[in-house]
Amino acid sequence: ATRWERALRLLLEAHSQGPAPDAFTYGTALSACEKGAQWLHALCLLEMADLSGIELNIVHFATAISASRGAGRWECALSLLSKIESRGIQSNIIAYNAAISACDSGGEWTRALYLIESLCSRVLELNVVSMSSACSACQKGAQWQQAISLLQKVLTQSIETSEIMYGSAIGASAEAMCWDQALCMLRDMQELDMEPSVIAYSVAIEACNARCMWDMALLMVHDVVLRAVECDLQIFAAAIRACELGTHWDRALSILGDVQQRGLQLNIIVYNAAIAAVGNLHQWRWACWLFNSIRSIALTPDVISFNTAISSCGKGDAALWMYALDLLRDMQREAELTPDLITYNATISACEKARHWAG
C-alpha cells in the first residue's frame, strides 16, 4: 500500500477503535494525500474532520489546496481558498502559492493573475514562487505581455527572481514571435549571473534565426558549451538551422557529429534539420547520404525527411530526377507515408530541371 493509503487506513482504525483522531492526525493524513496528489481524498478528510468537530486551520486547508495543485484541479484549489475566507481563517502565502500553481497546471492564466492581485490587496507578501507560477501560467496562455509585466513588477518590488520566471517570460515572448523581447531578457539573465535554462537558450537561438542573426545564434551555442549547460536536441536542431541561414553547410555537419560525440540519441527532427541545411545549400550528395543513413542509426524517415531529400534533388544535377521519383515511390510503398503538396512540388521541380515531364 502507498503512504496515503496507509495513512487513511490508520485514520479509519482510530475512528473505529480509538483514540479519536485529532487535528494533528488529520493534518498528517492530509499531508500524505498531498504527496500522493490525492485531491479527492483530501477533500473527504476535510469533510470528515468537520463532521467530527475538529477545528481546522490554515495548514489543513493549504495542504488540501496543494494536493489539488498536484492533481491539476484548479477549480478545487480556488473553492478551498474561498472556503478559507468564508470561515474567517487568516490565509497565508503558502495557500495562495499552491492555488496559483494549480491555476498554472490547468493553464488558467486569468485566474492566476487574479490571485496575484488578491495577494496584493490582502497585504500578503509576493514571493518568487507566486510570481514564477503566474509567469508560467501566462506562458501557457501565450500572454507574453502579461508575463513581462509580472517580471517588471518583480524587479521594481525587489522580489527575488528565478530562472523559471525568466524562462516563462522568454518562452511566452517567443510563442508570440516577439523575438527582440526574448533576446533582451536572455541578456538580462546573463547580466544578473543567472543560468539560463536549455529551453531559454533554445528559444533565444530560434529568435536569432527568425531575425536571420545566424552568427549570434552560433555564438549562443558556443556559450552553452562554455557554460557546460546540459544541452538537448532542440538546441542542436536550432543551431543547424542557424548554419543553414549562414550558408555554413559544413558546420551543420560538424554539429551533427557533436551530437553523436556527446552520446545524445539523435532524433528525426535533428536529422531532418541537417538534411535540409545541406540540401538547401546545394550539397545534394551530402543530403542524399544523410537520408540514406537514417535507417542505419535506428531512425524512421518521416514526410519531412522525404520532402527535404527530394527537394535537394531539384537543387543538384539534372540527372537526379530519377532519384527524386524513386524517393516518391519509396515514400508511398515502403514507408507507407502519404505525400503532401510539398512532396509533389519538390518532385515536379526536380523533373522540370531535367526537362523530364513524363513519369
Tab-separated table of C-alpha atoms in Angstrom:
chain	number	residue	atom	x	y	z
A	1	ALA	CA	0.000	0.000	0.000
A	2	THR	CA	1.108	3.555	-0.669
A	3	ARG	CA	1.765	6.084	2.073
A	4	TRP	CA	-1.580	7.855	1.638
A	5	GLU	CA	-3.450	4.536	1.680
A	6	ARG	CA	-1.743	3.525	4.932
A	7	ALA	CA	-2.484	6.953	6.447
A	8	LEU	CA	-6.200	6.694	5.584
A	9	ARG	CA	-6.404	3.140	6.943
A	10	LEU	CA	-4.847	4.192	10.243
A	11	LEU	CA	-7.192	7.175	10.471
A	12	LEU	CA	-10.246	4.959	9.942
A	13	GLU	CA	-8.954	2.490	12.542
A	14	ALA	CA	-8.545	5.346	15.013
A	15	HIS	CA	-12.152	6.392	14.341
A	16	SER	CA	-13.498	2.905	14.978
A	17	GLN	CA	-11.187	1.700	17.760
A	18	GLY	CA	-9.872	4.904	19.347
A	19	PRO	CA	-8.302	7.050	20.434
A	20	ALA	CA	-10.263	9.552	18.340
A	21	PRO	CA	-8.087	11.325	15.768
A	22	ASP	CA	-7.311	14.972	16.477
A	23	ALA	CA	-6.249	17.943	14.335
A	24	PHE	CA	-2.672	16.660	14.173
A	25	THR	CA	-3.819	13.207	12.995
A	26	TYR	CA	-5.893	14.753	10.228
A	27	GLY	CA	-3.002	17.023	9.267
A	28	THR	CA	-0.685	14.014	8.903
A	29	ALA	CA	-3.226	12.168	6.720
A	30	LEU	CA	-3.759	15.270	4.605
A	31	SER	CA	-0.001	15.596	4.109
A	32	ALA	CA	0.147	12.000	2.852
A	33	CYS	CA	-2.685	12.727	0.408
A	34	GLU	CA	-0.873	15.861	-0.742
A	35	LYS	CA	2.277	13.915	-1.575
A	36	GLY	CA	0.179	11.386	-3.486
A	37	ALA	CA	-1.813	14.113	-5.307
A	38	GLN	CA	-4.976	12.541	-3.874
A	39	TRP	CA	-7.112	15.669	-4.004
A	40	LEU	CA	-10.454	13.869	-3.667
A	41	HIS	CA	-9.342	12.004	-0.548
A	42	ALA	CA	-8.019	15.289	0.835
A	43	LEU	CA	-11.470	16.846	0.406
A	44	CYS	CA	-13.078	13.853	2.115
A	45	LEU	CA	-10.684	14.229	5.036
A	46	LEU	CA	-11.627	17.893	5.459
A	47	GLU	CA	-15.299	16.906	5.456
A	48	MET	CA	-14.707	14.122	7.997
A	49	ALA	CA	-12.780	16.479	10.251
A	50	ASP	CA	-15.624	18.993	10.083
A	51	LEU	CA	-18.211	16.366	10.965
A	52	SER	CA	-16.005	15.185	13.861
A	53	GLY	CA	-15.881	18.703	15.275
A	54	ILE	CA	-12.159	19.149	14.574
A	55	GLU	CA	-11.110	22.782	14.408
A	56	LEU	CA	-9.468	23.135	11.001
A	57	ASN	CA	-6.757	25.729	10.488
A	58	ILE	CA	-4.911	27.264	7.546
A	59	VAL	CA	-2.376	24.408	7.466
A	60	HIS	CA	-5.129	21.829	6.819
A	61	PHE	CA	-6.618	23.869	4.001
A	62	ALA	CA	-3.251	24.793	2.473
A	63	THR	CA	-2.282	21.106	2.408
A	64	ALA	CA	-5.550	20.198	0.661
A	65	ILE	CA	-5.012	23.002	-1.867
A	66	SER	CA	-1.523	21.673	-2.501
A	67	ALA	CA	-2.994	18.198	-3.139
A	68	SER	CA	-5.354	19.779	-5.680
A	69	ARG	CA	-2.394	21.517	-7.311
A	70	GLY	CA	-0.534	18.228	-7.720
A	71	ALA	CA	-3.580	16.756	-9.482
A	72	GLY	CA	-4.099	19.849	-11.653
A	73	ARG	CA	-7.512	20.531	-10.057
A	74	TRP	CA	-7.502	24.311	-10.107
A	75	GLU	CA	-11.273	24.546	-9.550
A	76	CYS	CA	-10.929	22.619	-6.295
A	77	ALA	CA	-7.987	24.783	-5.203
A	78	LEU	CA	-9.954	28.008	-5.760
A	79	SER	CA	-13.002	26.568	-3.978
A	80	LEU	CA	-10.890	25.729	-0.927
A	81	LEU	CA	-9.297	29.174	-0.967
A	82	SER	CA	-12.779	30.694	-0.968
A	83	LYS	CA	-13.810	28.445	1.910
A	84	ILE	CA	-10.858	29.688	3.969
A	85	GLU	CA	-12.097	33.263	3.627
A	86	SER	CA	-15.749	32.392	4.304
A	87	ARG	CA	-14.704	30.764	7.592
A	88	GLY	CA	-12.732	33.811	8.644
A	89	ILE	CA	-9.455	31.886	8.723
A	90	GLN	CA	-6.385	34.035	8.115
A	91	SER	CA	-4.925	32.898	4.804
A	92	ASN	CA	-1.182	32.763	4.086
A	93	ILE	CA	1.225	32.852	1.178
A	94	ILE	CA	1.570	29.038	1.144
A	95	ALA	CA	-2.144	28.549	0.407
A	96	TYR	CA	-2.122	31.228	-2.282
A	97	ASN	CA	1.036	29.881	-3.888
A	98	ALA	CA	-0.475	26.405	-4.073
A	99	ALA	CA	-3.653	27.819	-5.671
A	100	ILE	CA	-1.653	29.875	-8.197
A	101	SER	CA	0.406	26.796	-9.042
A	102	ALA	CA	-2.826	24.818	-9.558
A	103	CYS	CA	-4.025	27.501	-11.988
A	104	ASP	CA	-0.668	27.258	-13.756
A	105	SER	CA	-1.053	23.487	-14.113
A	106	GLY	CA	-4.533	23.995	-15.539
A	107	GLY	CA	-3.477	26.769	-17.932
A	108	GLU	CA	-5.763	29.267	-16.162
A	109	TRP	CA	-3.638	32.388	-16.537
A	110	THR	CA	-6.507	34.839	-15.882
A	111	ARG	CA	-7.245	33.225	-12.519
A	112	ALA	CA	-3.544	33.109	-11.671
A	113	LEU	CA	-3.312	36.868	-12.263
A	114	TYR	CA	-6.473	37.420	-10.223
A	115	LEU	CA	-4.871	35.593	-7.297
A	116	ILE	CA	-1.745	37.738	-7.624
A	117	GLU	CA	-3.938	40.851	-7.360
A	118	SER	CA	-5.770	39.321	-4.385
A	119	LEU	CA	-2.441	38.718	-2.680
A	120	CYS	CA	-1.507	42.368	-3.105
A	121	SER	CA	-4.861	43.582	-1.773
A	122	ARG	CA	-4.506	41.382	1.322
A	123	VAL	CA	-1.042	42.747	2.031
A	124	LEU	CA	0.431	39.269	1.740
A	125	GLU	CA	3.998	39.413	0.536
A	126	LEU	CA	4.522	38.179	-3.003
A	127	ASN	CA	7.485	35.870	-3.419
A	128	VAL	CA	9.415	34.069	-6.121
A	129	VAL	CA	7.066	31.052	-6.017
A	130	SER	CA	3.946	33.182	-6.576
A	131	MET	CA	5.417	35.091	-9.494
A	132	SER	CA	7.128	32.098	-11.111
A	133	SER	CA	3.842	30.157	-11.191
A	134	ALA	CA	1.941	33.159	-12.533
A	135	CYS	CA	4.570	33.741	-15.256
A	136	SER	CA	4.402	30.077	-16.203
A	137	ALA	CA	0.596	30.286	-16.478
A	138	CYS	CA	0.943	33.328	-18.752
A	139	GLN	CA	3.382	31.463	-20.960
A	140	LYS	CA	0.966	28.548	-21.344
A	141	GLY	CA	-1.732	31.050	-22.264
A	142	ALA	CA	0.581	32.778	-24.804
A	143	GLN	CA	0.216	36.021	-22.801
A	144	TRP	CA	3.694	37.427	-23.327
A	145	GLN	CA	2.780	40.989	-22.324
A	146	GLN	CA	1.342	39.786	-19.026
A	147	ALA	CA	4.420	37.634	-18.384
A	148	ILE	CA	6.749	40.584	-18.998
A	149	SER	CA	4.554	42.814	-16.831
A	150	LEU	CA	4.878	40.332	-13.959
A	151	LEU	CA	8.634	40.219	-14.452
A	152	GLN	CA	8.821	44.006	-14.320
A	153	LYS	CA	6.754	44.010	-11.121
A	154	VAL	CA	9.224	41.562	-9.597
A	155	LEU	CA	12.172	43.797	-10.485
A	156	THR	CA	10.544	47.032	-9.257
A	157	GLN	CA	9.429	45.477	-5.952
A	158	SER	CA	12.816	43.827	-5.311
A	159	ILE	CA	11.259	40.364	-5.238
A	160	GLU	CA	13.700	37.528	-5.786
A	161	THR	CA	13.751	36.455	-9.429
A	162	SER	CA	14.177	32.931	-10.749
A	163	GLU	CA	15.270	31.091	-13.864
A	164	ILE	CA	11.719	29.729	-14.153
A	165	MET	CA	10.292	33.239	-14.177
A	166	TYR	CA	12.641	34.478	-16.880
A	167	GLY	CA	12.284	31.247	-18.831
A	168	SER	CA	8.485	31.570	-18.837
A	169	ALA	CA	8.640	35.200	-19.979
A	170	ILE	CA	11.153	34.301	-22.704
A	171	GLY	CA	9.003	31.372	-23.818
A	172	ALA	CA	5.825	33.474	-23.912
A	173	SER	CA	7.607	36.158	-25.963
A	174	ALA	CA	8.900	33.572	-28.417
A	175	GLU	CA	5.470	31.999	-28.873
A	176	ALA	CA	4.148	35.470	-29.755
A	177	MET	CA	7.167	35.900	-32.096
A	178	CYS	CA	8.416	38.842	-30.050
A	179	TRP	CA	12.000	37.807	-30.660
A	180	ASP	CA	13.602	41.088	-29.571
A	181	GLN	CA	11.965	40.826	-26.149
A	182	ALA	CA	13.150	37.218	-25.796
A	183	LEU	CA	16.757	38.139	-26.618
A	184	CYS	CA	16.666	41.149	-24.288
A	185	MET	CA	15.537	39.001	-21.353
A	186	LEU	CA	18.219	36.397	-22.030
A	187	ARG	CA	20.827	39.160	-21.861
A	188	ASP	CA	19.264	40.344	-18.588
A	189	MET	CA	19.625	36.844	-17.157
A	190	GLN	CA	23.295	36.747	-18.077
A	191	GLU	CA	23.916	40.195	-16.571
A	192	LEU	CA	22.291	39.004	-13.342
A	193	ASP	CA	24.611	35.967	-13.348
A	194	MET	CA	21.597	33.703	-13.670
A	195	GLU	CA	21.994	30.427	-15.514
A	196	PRO	CA	19.571	30.361	-18.466
A	197	SER	CA	17.861	27.020	-18.932
A	198	VAL	CA	18.180	24.855	-22.009
A	199	ILE	CA	14.701	25.999	-23.057
A	200	ALA	CA	15.670	29.666	-22.683
A	201	TYR	CA	18.738	29.136	-24.852
A	202	SER	CA	16.730	27.184	-27.440
A	203	VAL	CA	14.166	29.976	-27.665
A	204	ALA	CA	16.886	32.633	-27.949
A	205	ILE	CA	18.661	30.716	-30.726
A	206	GLU	CA	15.368	30.381	-32.619
A	207	ALA	CA	14.849	34.118	-32.062
A	208	CYS	CA	18.193	34.796	-33.746
A	209	ASN	CA	17.219	32.503	-36.602
A	210	ALA	CA	13.950	34.383	-37.043
A	211	ARG	CA	15.945	37.618	-37.280
A	212	CYS	CA	18.486	35.989	-39.651
A	213	MET	CA	21.143	36.617	-37.000
A	214	TRP	CA	22.782	33.255	-37.574
A	215	ASP	CA	26.190	34.408	-36.308
A	216	MET	CA	24.697	35.370	-32.936
A	217	ALA	CA	22.816	32.062	-32.817
A	218	LEU	CA	26.061	30.126	-33.237
A	219	LEU	CA	27.746	32.286	-30.604
A	220	MET	CA	24.957	31.298	-28.213
A	221	VAL	CA	25.573	27.634	-28.967
A	222	HIS	CA	29.232	28.238	-28.160
A	223	ASP	CA	28.155	29.979	-24.923
A	224	VAL	CA	26.035	26.962	-23.991
A	225	VAL	CA	29.047	24.689	-24.383
A	226	LEU	CA	31.329	27.025	-22.389
A	227	ARG	CA	28.802	27.282	-19.540
A	228	ALA	CA	28.526	23.492	-19.526
A	229	VAL	CA	24.750	23.756	-19.830
A	230	GLU	CA	23.211	20.348	-20.332
A	231	CYS	CA	22.295	20.570	-23.999
A	232	ASP	CA	19.290	18.888	-25.523
A	233	LEU	CA	18.491	18.078	-29.130
A	234	GLN	CA	16.303	21.168	-29.504
A	235	ILE	CA	19.361	23.413	-29.161
A	236	PHE	CA	21.308	21.435	-31.753
A	237	ALA	CA	18.385	21.480	-34.204
A	238	ALA	CA	18.177	25.278	-33.835
A	239	ALA	CA	21.961	25.548	-34.289
A	240	ILE	CA	21.807	23.520	-37.512
A	241	ARG	CA	19.084	25.844	-38.821
A	242	ALA	CA	21.385	28.777	-37.995
A	243	CYS	CA	24.123	27.136	-40.093
A	244	GLU	CA	21.692	26.911	-42.977
A	245	LEU	CA	20.855	30.611	-42.688
A	246	GLY	CA	24.554	31.458	-42.616
A	247	THR	CA	25.259	29.134	-45.594
A	248	HIS	CA	27.639	27.054	-43.464
A	249	TRP	CA	26.644	23.536	-44.507
A	250	ASP	CA	29.959	22.119	-43.255
A	251	ARG	CA	29.283	23.478	-39.756
A	252	ALA	CA	25.845	21.874	-39.840
A	253	LEU	CA	27.521	18.501	-40.414
A	254	SER	CA	30.022	19.271	-37.664
A	255	ILE	CA	27.202	19.989	-35.193
A	256	LEU	CA	25.533	16.709	-36.164
A	257	GLY	CA	28.814	14.985	-35.295
A	258	ASP	CA	28.969	16.855	-31.968
A	259	VAL	CA	25.570	15.466	-31.021
A	260	GLN	CA	26.808	11.917	-31.501
A	261	GLN	CA	30.088	12.614	-29.655
A	262	ARG	CA	28.103	13.847	-26.648
A	263	GLY	CA	26.364	10.497	-26.536
A	264	LEU	CA	22.945	12.013	-27.223
A	265	GLN	CA	20.420	9.857	-29.055
A	266	LEU	CA	19.724	11.531	-32.386
A	267	ASN	CA	16.097	12.061	-33.316
A	268	ILE	CA	14.492	12.599	-36.692
A	269	ILE	CA	13.990	16.343	-36.060
A	270	VAL	CA	17.745	16.997	-35.795
A	271	TYR	CA	18.469	14.723	-38.742
A	272	ASN	CA	15.843	16.452	-40.892
A	273	ALA	CA	17.344	19.835	-39.998
A	274	ALA	CA	20.755	18.614	-41.175
A	275	ILE	CA	19.353	17.217	-44.438
A	276	ALA	CA	17.543	20.500	-45.090
A	277	ALA	CA	20.654	22.566	-44.294
A	278	VAL	CA	22.969	20.754	-46.703
A	279	GLY	CA	20.267	20.213	-49.324
A	280	ASN	CA	19.133	23.837	-49.439
A	281	LEU	CA	22.777	24.886	-49.749
A	282	HIS	CA	23.086	22.738	-52.914
A	283	GLN	CA	25.048	19.963	-51.232
A	284	TRP	CA	22.789	17.279	-52.656
A	285	ARG	CA	25.344	14.475	-52.260
A	286	TRP	CA	25.501	15.068	-48.511
A	287	ALA	CA	21.710	15.379	-48.355
A	288	CYS	CA	21.261	12.035	-50.103
A	289	TRP	CA	23.937	10.408	-47.942
A	290	LEU	CA	22.272	11.636	-44.749
A	291	PHE	CA	18.866	10.458	-45.924
A	292	ASN	CA	20.193	7.029	-46.840
A	293	SER	CA	21.868	6.696	-43.429
A	294	ILE	CA	18.693	7.418	-41.427
A	295	ARG	CA	17.722	3.783	-41.004
A	296	SER	CA	21.291	2.768	-40.127
A	297	ILE	CA	21.011	4.729	-36.864
A	298	ALA	CA	17.633	3.178	-35.996
A	299	LEU	CA	15.529	6.159	-37.065
A	300	THR	CA	12.449	6.084	-39.277
A	301	PRO	CA	12.181	8.728	-42.040
A	302	ASP	CA	9.009	10.808	-41.969
A	303	VAL	CA	7.301	13.028	-44.551
A	304	ILE	CA	9.713	15.890	-43.810
A	305	SER	CA	12.703	13.573	-44.344
A	306	PHE	CA	11.454	12.573	-47.785
A	307	ASN	CA	10.471	16.134	-48.684
A	308	THR	CA	13.884	17.559	-47.833
A	309	ALA	CA	15.704	14.772	-49.694
A	310	ILE	CA	13.503	15.185	-52.793
A	311	SER	CA	13.919	18.958	-52.602
A	312	SER	CA	17.713	18.572	-52.614
A	313	CYS	CA	17.418	16.666	-55.903
A	314	GLY	CA	15.937	19.778	-57.502
A	315	LYS	CA	18.995	21.750	-56.396
A	316	GLY	CA	21.544	19.255	-57.735
A	317	ASP	CA	22.376	17.675	-61.078
A	318	ALA	CA	19.669	17.427	-63.706
A	319	ALA	CA	20.117	13.645	-63.706
A	320	LEU	CA	18.707	13.449	-60.147
A	321	TRP	CA	15.111	13.476	-61.378
A	322	MET	CA	15.093	9.662	-61.408
A	323	TYR	CA	16.278	9.545	-57.789
A	324	ALA	CA	13.525	12.034	-56.854
A	325	LEU	CA	10.919	9.735	-58.426
A	326	ASP	CA	12.439	6.723	-56.639
A	327	LEU	CA	12.131	8.571	-53.324
A	328	LEU	CA	8.495	9.369	-54.071
A	329	ARG	CA	7.783	5.703	-54.795
A	330	ASP	CA	9.647	4.548	-51.672
A	331	MET	CA	7.733	7.052	-49.598
A	332	GLN	CA	4.407	5.551	-50.707
A	333	ARG	CA	5.273	1.878	-50.978
A	334	GLU	CA	7.936	1.107	-48.378
A	335	ALA	CA	7.463	3.859	-45.797
A	336	GLU	CA	3.682	3.871	-46.326
A	337	LEU	CA	3.588	7.656	-45.983
A	338	THR	CA	1.172	9.979	-47.756
A	339	PRO	CA	2.886	12.630	-49.913
A	340	ASP	CA	1.738	16.207	-49.414
A	341	LEU	CA	1.803	19.264	-51.662
A	342	ILE	CA	5.435	19.976	-50.764
A	343	THR	CA	6.388	16.429	-51.846
A	344	TYR	CA	4.793	16.754	-55.263
A	345	ASN	CA	6.104	20.280	-55.838
A	346	ALA	CA	9.658	19.179	-54.989
A	347	THR	CA	9.401	16.142	-57.297
A	348	ILE	CA	7.979	18.225	-60.149
A	349	SER	CA	10.782	20.751	-59.652
A	350	ALA	CA	13.430	18.011	-59.951
A	351	CYS	CA	11.804	16.666	-63.131
A	352	GLU	CA	11.415	20.161	-64.571
A	353	LYS	CA	15.126	20.844	-64.137
A	354	ALA	CA	15.886	17.782	-66.295
A	355	ARG	CA	13.131	18.772	-68.751
A	356	HIS	CA	11.569	15.418	-67.980
A	357	TRP	CA	7.816	15.816	-67.902
A	358	ALA	CA	6.608	12.228	-68.270
A	359	GLY	CA	6.957	9.950	-65.203
